[in-house]
Short mmCIF file of N, CA and C and ligand atoms in Angstrom, two decimals:
data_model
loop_
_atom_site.label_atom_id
_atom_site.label_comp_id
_atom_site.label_asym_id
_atom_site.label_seq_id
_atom_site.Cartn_x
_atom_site.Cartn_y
_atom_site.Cartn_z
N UNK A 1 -2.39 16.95 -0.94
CA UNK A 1 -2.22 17.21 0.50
C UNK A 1 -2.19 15.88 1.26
N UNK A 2 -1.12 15.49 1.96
CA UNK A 2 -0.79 14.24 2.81
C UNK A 2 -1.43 14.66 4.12
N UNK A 3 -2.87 13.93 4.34
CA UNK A 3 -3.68 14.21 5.65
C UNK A 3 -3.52 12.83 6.18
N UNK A 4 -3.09 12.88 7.62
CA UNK A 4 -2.42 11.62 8.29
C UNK A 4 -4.11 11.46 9.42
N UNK A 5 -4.80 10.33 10.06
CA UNK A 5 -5.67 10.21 11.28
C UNK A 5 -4.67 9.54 12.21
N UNK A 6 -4.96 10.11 13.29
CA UNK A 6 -4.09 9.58 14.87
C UNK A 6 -5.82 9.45 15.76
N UNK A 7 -6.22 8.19 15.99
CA UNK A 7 -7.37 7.69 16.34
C UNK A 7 -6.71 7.03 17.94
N UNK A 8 -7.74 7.20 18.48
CA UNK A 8 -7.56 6.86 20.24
C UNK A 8 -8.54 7.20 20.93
N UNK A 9 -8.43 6.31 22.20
CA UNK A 9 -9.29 6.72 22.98
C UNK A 9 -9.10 8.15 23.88
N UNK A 10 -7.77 8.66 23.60
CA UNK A 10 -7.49 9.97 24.69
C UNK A 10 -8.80 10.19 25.56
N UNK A 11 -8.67 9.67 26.55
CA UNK A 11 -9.49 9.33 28.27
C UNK A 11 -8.71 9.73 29.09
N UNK A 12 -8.21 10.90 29.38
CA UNK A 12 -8.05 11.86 28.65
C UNK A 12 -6.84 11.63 27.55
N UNK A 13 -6.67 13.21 26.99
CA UNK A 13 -5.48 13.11 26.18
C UNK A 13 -4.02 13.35 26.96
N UNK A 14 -3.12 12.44 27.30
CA UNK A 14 -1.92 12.54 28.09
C UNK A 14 -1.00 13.78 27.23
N UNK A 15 0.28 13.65 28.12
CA UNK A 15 1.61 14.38 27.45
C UNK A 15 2.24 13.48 26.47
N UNK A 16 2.04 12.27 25.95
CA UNK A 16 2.38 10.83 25.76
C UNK A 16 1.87 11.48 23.95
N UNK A 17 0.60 11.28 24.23
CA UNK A 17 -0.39 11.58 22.84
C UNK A 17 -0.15 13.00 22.58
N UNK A 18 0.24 14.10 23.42
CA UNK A 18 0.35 15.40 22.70
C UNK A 18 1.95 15.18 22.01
N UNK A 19 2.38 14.30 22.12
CA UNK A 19 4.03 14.48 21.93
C UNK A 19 4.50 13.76 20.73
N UNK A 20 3.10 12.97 20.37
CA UNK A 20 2.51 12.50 19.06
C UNK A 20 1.84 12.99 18.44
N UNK A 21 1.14 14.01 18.35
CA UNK A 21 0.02 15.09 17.68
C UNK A 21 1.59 15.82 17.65
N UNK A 22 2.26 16.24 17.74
CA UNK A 22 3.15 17.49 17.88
C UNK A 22 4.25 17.30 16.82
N UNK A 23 4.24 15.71 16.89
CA UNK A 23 5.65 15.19 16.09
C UNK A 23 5.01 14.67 14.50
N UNK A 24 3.79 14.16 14.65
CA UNK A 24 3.29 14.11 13.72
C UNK A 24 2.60 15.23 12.67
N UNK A 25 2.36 16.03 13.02
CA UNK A 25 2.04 17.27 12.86
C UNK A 25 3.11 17.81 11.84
N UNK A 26 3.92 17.99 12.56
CA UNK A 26 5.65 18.33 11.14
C UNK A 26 5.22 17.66 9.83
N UNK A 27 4.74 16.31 10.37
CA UNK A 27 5.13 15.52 8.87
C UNK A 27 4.10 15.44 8.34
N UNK A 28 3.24 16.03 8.73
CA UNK A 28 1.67 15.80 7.62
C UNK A 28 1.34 17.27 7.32
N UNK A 29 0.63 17.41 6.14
CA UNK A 29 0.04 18.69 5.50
C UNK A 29 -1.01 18.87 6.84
N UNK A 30 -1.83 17.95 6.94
CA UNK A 30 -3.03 17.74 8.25
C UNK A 30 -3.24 17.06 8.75
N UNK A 31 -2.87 17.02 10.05
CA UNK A 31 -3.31 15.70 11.26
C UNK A 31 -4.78 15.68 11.85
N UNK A 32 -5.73 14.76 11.06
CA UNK A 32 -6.73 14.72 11.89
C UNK A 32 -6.81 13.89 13.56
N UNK A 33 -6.84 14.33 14.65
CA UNK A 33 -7.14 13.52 15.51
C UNK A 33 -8.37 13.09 15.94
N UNK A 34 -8.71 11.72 16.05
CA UNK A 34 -10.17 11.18 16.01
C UNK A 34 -10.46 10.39 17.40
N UNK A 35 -10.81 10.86 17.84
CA UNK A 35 -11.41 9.88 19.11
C UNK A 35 -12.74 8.85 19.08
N UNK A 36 -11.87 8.01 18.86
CA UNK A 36 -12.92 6.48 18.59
C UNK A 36 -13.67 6.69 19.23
N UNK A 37 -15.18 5.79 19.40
CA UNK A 37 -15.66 5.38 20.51
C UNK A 37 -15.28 3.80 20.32
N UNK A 38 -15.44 3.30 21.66
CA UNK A 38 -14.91 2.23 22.17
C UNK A 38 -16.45 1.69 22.98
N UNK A 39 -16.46 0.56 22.39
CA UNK A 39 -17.60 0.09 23.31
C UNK A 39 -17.16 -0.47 24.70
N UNK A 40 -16.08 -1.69 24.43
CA UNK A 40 -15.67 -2.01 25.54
C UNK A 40 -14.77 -1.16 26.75
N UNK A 41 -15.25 -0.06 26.79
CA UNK A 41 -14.12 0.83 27.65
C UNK A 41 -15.04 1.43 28.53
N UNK A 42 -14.98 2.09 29.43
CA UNK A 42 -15.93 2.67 30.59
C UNK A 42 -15.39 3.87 30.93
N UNK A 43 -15.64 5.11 30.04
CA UNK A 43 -14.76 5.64 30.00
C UNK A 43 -15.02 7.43 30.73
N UNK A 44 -13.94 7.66 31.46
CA UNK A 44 -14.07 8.93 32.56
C UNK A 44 -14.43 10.29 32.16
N UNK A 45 -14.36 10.69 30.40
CA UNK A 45 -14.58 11.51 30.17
C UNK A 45 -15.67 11.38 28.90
N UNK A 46 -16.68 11.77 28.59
CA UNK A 46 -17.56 11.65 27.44
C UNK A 46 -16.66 12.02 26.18
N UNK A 47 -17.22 11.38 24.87
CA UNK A 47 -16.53 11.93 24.28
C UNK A 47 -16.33 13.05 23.20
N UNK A 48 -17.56 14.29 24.47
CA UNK A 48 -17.29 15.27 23.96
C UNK A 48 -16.54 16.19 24.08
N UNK A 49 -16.58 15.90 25.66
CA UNK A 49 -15.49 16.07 26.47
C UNK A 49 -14.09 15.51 26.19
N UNK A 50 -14.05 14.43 25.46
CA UNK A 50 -12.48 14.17 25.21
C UNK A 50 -11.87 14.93 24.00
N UNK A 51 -12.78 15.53 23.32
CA UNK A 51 -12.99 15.99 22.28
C UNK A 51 -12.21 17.22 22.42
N UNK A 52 -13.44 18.22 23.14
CA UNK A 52 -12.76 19.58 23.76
C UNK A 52 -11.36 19.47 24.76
N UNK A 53 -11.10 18.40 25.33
CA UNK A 53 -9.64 18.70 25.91
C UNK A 53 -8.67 18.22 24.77
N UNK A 54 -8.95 17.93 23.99
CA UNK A 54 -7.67 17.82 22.81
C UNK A 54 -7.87 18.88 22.00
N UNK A 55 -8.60 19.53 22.00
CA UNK A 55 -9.23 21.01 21.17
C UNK A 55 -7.84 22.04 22.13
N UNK A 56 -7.98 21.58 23.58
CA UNK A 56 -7.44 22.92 24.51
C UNK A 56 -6.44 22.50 24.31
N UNK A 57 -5.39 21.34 23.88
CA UNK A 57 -3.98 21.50 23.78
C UNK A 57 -2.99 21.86 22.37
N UNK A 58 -4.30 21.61 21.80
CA UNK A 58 -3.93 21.36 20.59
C UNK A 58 -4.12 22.86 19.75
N UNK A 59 -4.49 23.90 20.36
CA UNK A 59 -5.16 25.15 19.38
C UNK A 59 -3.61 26.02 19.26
N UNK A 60 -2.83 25.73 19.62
CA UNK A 60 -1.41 26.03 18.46
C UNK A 60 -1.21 25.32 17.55
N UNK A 61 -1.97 24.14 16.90
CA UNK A 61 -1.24 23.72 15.95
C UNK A 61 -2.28 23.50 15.14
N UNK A 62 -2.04 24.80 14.00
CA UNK A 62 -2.79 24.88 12.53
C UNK A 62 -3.78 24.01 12.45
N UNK A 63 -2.42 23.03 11.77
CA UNK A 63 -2.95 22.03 10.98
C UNK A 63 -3.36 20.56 11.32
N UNK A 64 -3.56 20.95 12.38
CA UNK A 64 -4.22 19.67 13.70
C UNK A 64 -5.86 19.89 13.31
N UNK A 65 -6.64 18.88 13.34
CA UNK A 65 -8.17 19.43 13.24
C UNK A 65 -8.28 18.04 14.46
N UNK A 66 -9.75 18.23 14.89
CA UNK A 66 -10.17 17.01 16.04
C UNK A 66 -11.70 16.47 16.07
N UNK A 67 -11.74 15.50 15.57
CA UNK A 67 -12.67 15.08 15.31
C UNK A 67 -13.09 13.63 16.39
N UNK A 68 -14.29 13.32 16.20
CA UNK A 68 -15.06 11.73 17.19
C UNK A 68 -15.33 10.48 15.67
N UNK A 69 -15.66 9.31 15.95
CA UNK A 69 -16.27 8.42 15.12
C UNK A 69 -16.60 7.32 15.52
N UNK A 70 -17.80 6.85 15.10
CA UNK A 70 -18.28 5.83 15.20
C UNK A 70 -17.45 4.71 14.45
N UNK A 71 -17.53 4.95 13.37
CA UNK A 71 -17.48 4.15 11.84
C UNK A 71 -16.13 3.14 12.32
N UNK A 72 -16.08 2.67 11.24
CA UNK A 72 -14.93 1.48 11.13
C UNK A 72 -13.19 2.21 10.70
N UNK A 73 -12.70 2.28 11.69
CA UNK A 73 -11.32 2.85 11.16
C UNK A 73 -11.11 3.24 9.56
N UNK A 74 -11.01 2.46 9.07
CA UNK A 74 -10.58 2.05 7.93
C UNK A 74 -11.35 2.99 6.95
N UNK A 75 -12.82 3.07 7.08
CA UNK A 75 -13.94 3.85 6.60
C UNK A 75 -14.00 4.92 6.80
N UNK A 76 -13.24 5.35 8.03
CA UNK A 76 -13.52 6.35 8.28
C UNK A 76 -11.94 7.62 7.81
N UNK A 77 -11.11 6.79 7.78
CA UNK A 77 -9.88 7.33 6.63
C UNK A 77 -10.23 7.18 4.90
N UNK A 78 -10.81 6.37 4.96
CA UNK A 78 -11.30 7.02 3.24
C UNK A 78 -12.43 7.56 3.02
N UNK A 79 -13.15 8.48 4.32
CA UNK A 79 -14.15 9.17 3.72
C UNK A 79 -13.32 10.74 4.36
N UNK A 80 -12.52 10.57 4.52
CA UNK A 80 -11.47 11.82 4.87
C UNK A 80 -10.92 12.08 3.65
N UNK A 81 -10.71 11.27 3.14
CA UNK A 81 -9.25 11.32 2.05
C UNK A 81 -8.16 11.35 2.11
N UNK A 82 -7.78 9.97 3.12
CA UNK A 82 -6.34 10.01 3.90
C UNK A 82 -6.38 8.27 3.85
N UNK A 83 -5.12 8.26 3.66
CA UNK A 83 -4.29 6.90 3.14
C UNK A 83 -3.25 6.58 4.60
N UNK A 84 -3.09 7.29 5.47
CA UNK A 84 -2.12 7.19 6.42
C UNK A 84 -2.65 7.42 7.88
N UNK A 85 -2.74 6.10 8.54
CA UNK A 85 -3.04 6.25 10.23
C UNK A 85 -1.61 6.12 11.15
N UNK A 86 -1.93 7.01 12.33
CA UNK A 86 -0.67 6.94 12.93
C UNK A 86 -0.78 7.10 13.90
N UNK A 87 0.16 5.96 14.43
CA UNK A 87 0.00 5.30 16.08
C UNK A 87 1.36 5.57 16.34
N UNK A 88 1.49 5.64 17.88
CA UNK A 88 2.19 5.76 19.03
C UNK A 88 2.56 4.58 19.24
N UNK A 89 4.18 4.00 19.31
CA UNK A 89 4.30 2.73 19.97
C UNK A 89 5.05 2.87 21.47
N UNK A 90 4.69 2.28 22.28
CA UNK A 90 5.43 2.16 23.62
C UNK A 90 6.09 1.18 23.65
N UNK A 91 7.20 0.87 24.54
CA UNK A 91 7.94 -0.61 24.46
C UNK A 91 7.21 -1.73 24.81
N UNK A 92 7.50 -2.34 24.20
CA UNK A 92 6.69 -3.89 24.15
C UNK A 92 5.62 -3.73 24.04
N UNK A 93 4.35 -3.13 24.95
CA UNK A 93 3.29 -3.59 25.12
C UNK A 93 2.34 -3.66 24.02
N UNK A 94 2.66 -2.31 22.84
CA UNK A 94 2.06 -1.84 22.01
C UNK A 94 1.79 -3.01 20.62
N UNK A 95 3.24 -3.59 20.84
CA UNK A 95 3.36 -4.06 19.56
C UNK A 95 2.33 -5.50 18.65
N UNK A 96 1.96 -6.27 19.48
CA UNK A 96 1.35 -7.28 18.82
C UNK A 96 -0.14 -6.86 18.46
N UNK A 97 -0.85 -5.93 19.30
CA UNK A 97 -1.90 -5.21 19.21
C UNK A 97 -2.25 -4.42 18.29
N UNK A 98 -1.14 -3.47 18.01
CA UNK A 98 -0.82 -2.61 16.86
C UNK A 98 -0.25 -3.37 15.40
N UNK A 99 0.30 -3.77 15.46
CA UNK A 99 0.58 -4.63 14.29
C UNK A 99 -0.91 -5.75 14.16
N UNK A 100 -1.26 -6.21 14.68
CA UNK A 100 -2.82 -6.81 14.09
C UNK A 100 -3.75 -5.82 13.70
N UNK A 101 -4.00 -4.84 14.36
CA UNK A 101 -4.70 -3.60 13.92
C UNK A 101 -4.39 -3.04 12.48
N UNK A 102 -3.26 -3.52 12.52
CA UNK A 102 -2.70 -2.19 10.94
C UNK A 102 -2.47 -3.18 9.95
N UNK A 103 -2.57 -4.75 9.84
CA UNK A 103 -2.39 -5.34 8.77
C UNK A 103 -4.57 -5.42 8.63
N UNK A 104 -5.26 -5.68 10.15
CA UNK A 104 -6.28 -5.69 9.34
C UNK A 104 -7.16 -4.28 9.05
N UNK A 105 -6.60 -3.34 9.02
CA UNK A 105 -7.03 -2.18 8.23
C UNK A 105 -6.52 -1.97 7.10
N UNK A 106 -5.30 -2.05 7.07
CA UNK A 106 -4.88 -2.57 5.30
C UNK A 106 -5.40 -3.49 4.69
N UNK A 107 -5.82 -4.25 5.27
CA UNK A 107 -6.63 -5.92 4.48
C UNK A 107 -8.27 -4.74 3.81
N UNK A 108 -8.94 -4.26 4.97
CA UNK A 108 -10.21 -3.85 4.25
C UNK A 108 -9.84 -2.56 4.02
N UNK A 109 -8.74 -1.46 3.72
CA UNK A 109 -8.73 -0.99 2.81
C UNK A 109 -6.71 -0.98 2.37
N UNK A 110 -7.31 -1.53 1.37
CA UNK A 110 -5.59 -1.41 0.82
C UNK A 110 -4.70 -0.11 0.45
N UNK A 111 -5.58 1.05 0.26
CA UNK A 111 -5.09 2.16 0.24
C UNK A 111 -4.63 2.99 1.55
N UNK A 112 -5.28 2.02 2.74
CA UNK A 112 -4.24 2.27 3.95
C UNK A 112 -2.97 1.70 4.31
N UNK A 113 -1.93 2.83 5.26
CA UNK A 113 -0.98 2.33 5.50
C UNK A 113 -1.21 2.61 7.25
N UNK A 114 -0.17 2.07 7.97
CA UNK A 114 -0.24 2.40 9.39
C UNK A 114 1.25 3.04 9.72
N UNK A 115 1.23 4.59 9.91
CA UNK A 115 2.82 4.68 10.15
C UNK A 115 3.19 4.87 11.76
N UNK A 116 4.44 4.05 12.26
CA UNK A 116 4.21 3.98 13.96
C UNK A 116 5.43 4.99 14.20
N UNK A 117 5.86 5.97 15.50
CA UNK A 117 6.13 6.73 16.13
C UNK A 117 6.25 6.09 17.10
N UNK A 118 7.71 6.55 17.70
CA UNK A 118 8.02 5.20 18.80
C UNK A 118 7.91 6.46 19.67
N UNK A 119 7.40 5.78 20.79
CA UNK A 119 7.26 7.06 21.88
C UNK A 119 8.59 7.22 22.41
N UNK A 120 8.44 8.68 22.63
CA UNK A 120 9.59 9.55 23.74
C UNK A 120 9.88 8.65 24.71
N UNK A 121 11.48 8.62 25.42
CA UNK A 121 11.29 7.52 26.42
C UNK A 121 10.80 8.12 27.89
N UNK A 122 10.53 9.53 27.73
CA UNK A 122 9.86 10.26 29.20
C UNK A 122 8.55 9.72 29.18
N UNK A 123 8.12 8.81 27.93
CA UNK A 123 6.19 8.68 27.73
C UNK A 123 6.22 7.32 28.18
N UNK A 124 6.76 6.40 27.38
CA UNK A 124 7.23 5.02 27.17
C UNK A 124 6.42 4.55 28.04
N UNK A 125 6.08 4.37 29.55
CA UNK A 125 5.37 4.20 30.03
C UNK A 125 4.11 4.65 30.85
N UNK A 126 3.38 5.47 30.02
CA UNK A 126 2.70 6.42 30.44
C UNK A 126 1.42 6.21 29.26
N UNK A 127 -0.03 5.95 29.77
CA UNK A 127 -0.85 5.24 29.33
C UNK A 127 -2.25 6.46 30.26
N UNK A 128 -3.36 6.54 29.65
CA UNK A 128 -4.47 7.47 29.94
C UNK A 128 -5.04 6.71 31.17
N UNK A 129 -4.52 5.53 31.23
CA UNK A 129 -5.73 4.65 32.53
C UNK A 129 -4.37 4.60 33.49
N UNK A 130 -2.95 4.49 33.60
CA UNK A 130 -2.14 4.82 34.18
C UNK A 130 -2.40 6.24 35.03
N UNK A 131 -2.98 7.39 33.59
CA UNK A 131 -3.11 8.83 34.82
C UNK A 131 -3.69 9.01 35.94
N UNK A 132 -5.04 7.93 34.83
CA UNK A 132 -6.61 8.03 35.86
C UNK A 132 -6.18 7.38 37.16
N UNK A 133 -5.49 6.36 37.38
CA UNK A 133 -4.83 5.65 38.58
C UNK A 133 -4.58 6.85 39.37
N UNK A 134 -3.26 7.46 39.11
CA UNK A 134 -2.37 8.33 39.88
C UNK A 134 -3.50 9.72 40.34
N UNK A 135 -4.64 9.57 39.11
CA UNK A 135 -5.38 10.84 39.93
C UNK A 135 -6.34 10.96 41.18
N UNK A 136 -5.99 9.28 41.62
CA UNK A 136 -6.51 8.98 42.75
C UNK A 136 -5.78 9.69 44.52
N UNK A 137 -4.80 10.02 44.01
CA UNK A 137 -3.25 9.75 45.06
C UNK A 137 -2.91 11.68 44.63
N UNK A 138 -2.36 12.33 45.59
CA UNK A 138 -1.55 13.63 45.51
C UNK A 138 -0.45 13.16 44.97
N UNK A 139 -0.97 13.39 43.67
CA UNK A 139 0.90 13.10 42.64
C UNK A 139 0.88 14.61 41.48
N UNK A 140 1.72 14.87 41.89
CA UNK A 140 1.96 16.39 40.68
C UNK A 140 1.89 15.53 39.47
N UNK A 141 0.77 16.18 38.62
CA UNK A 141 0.16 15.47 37.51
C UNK A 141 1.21 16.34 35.66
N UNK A 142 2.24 17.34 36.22
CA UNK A 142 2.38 18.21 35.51
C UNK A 142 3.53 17.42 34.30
N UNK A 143 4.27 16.11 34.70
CA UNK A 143 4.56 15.48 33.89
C UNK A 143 3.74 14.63 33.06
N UNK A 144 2.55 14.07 33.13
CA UNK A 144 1.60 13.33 32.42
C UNK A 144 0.62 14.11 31.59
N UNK A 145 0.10 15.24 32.13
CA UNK A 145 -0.74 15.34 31.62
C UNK A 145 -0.72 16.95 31.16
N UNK A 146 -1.05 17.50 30.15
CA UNK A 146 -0.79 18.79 29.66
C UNK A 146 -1.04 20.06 30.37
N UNK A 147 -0.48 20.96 31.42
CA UNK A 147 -0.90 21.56 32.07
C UNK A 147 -2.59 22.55 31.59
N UNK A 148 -2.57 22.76 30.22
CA UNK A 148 -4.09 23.30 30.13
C UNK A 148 -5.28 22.36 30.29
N UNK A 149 -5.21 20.87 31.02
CA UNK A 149 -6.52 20.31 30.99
C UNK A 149 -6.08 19.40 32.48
N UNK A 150 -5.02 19.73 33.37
CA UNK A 150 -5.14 19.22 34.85
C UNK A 150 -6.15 19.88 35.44
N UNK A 151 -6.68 21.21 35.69
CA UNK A 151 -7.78 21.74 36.17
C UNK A 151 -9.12 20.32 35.91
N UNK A 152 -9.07 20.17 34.37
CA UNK A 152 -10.43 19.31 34.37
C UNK A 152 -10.06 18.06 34.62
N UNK A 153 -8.90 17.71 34.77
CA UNK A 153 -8.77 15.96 35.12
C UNK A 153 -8.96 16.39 36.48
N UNK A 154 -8.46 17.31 37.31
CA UNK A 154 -8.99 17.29 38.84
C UNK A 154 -9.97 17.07 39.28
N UNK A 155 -10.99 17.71 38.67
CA UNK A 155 -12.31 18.12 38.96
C UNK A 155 -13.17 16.83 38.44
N UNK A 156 -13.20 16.29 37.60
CA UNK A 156 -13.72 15.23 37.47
C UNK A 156 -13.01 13.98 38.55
N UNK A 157 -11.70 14.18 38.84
CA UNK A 157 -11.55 12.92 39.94
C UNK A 157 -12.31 13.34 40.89
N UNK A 158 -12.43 14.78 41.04
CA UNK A 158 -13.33 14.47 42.94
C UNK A 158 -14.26 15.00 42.84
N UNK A 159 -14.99 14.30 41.59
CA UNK A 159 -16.76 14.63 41.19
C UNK A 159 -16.56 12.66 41.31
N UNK A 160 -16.37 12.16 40.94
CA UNK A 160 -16.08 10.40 41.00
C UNK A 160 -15.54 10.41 42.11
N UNK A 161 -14.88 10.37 42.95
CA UNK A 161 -14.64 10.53 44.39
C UNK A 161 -15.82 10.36 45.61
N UNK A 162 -16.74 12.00 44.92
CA UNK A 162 -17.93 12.26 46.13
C UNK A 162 -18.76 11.54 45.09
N UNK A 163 -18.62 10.64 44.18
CA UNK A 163 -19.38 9.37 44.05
C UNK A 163 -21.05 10.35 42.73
N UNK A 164 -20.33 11.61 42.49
CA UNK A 164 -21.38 12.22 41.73
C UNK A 164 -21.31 11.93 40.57
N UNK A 165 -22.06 12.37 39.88
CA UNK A 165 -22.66 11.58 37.92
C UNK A 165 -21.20 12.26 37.50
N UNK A 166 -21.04 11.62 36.65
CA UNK A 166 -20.23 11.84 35.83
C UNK A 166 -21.35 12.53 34.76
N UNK A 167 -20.51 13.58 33.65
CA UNK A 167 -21.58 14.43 32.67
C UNK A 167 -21.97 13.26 31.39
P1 ADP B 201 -4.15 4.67 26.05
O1 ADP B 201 -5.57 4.61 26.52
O2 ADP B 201 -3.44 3.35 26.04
O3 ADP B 201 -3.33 5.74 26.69
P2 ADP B 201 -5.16 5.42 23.40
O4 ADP B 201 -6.05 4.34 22.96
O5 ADP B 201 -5.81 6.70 23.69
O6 ADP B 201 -4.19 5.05 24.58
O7 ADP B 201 -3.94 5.62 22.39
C1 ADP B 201 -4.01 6.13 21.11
C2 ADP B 201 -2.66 5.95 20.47
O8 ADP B 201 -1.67 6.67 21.19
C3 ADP B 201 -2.13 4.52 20.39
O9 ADP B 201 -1.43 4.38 19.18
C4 ADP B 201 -1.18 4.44 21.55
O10 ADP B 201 -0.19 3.47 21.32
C5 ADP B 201 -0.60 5.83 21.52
N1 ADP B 201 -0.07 6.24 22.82
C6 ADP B 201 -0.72 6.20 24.00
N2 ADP B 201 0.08 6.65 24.99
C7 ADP B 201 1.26 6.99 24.41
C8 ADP B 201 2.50 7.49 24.91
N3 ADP B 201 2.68 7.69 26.20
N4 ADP B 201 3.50 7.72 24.02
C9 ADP B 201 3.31 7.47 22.72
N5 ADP B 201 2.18 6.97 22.18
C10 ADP B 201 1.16 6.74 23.02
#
């Protein structure tokens, strides 16, 4: 069974990343999606919460599972039993970042590969801290972001707004 990880911060999960869970999905027996944690990031949704909104877009597709991790990329695809990570590239910006990432996860485990997915050009520029921007401003959010989880990107902008805890 060819089980592929698609690892990210989805803060939240955009239309960008579902359009990569969707396409990737075809080509793997099982797409795990993993939501890193990120130390250096400050990030709008916990990530249990980032967790469950990729749960809500994602529950048509089988063979999608969604998982969190601490661990070291690399470690954390061979205690899966998966040889294949797979990233999203956008134009330009993606590339020198992503390509250092995927030669040094192949370096500490050689039984990884990194396979890239060039984004849709409706995504191309469309980034999770890009949304969080626009969810400042009355912008119809129905191209960015998956209509089953705008309810909760709302509601958390104007819980951060009236300046209340975030969960
Ligand atoms: P960001 O915070 O930049 O939106 P993540 O860290 O959550 O992104 O991204 C996880 C993966 O998804 C990365 O491989 C990233 O390149 C990819 N990705 C992010 N946005 C898009 C998009 N709009 N189209 C295609 N791939 C994307």
């Amino acid at each position: 069974m060819k089980i592929a990880i698609y690892p990210g911060s989805f803060d939240p999960v955009t239309s960008g990343h579902l359009n990569i869970i969707q396409r990737a999905a075809k080509i793997f027996d099982k797409l795990i999606v993993c939501v890193m944690v990120n130390a250096g990031k400050n990030p709008m949704f916990t990530l249990e919460e980032r967790v469950e909104l990729i749960r809500k877009v994602t529950g048509d597709l089988p063979n999608v599972e969604v998982d969190s991790s601490s661990e070291l990329l690399a470690e954390y695809a061979r205690s899966k039993g998966s040889c294949v990570i797979v990233k999203g590239l956008r134009a330009g910006s993606d590339f020198e970042n992503e390509f250092q990432m995927a030669m040094i996860n192949h370096k500490i485990n050689p039984d990884l590969d990194t396979m890239f997915l060039t984004a849709e050009h409706q995504y191309m520029y469309m980034s999770s801290s890009m949304v969080k921007e626009l969810g400042s401003y009355d912008v119809d959010l129905s191209d960015f972001l998956p209509e089953q989880i705008i309810p909760d990107f709302k509601k958390r902008v104007s819980t951060i707004h009236q300046g209340g805890n975030r969960k």
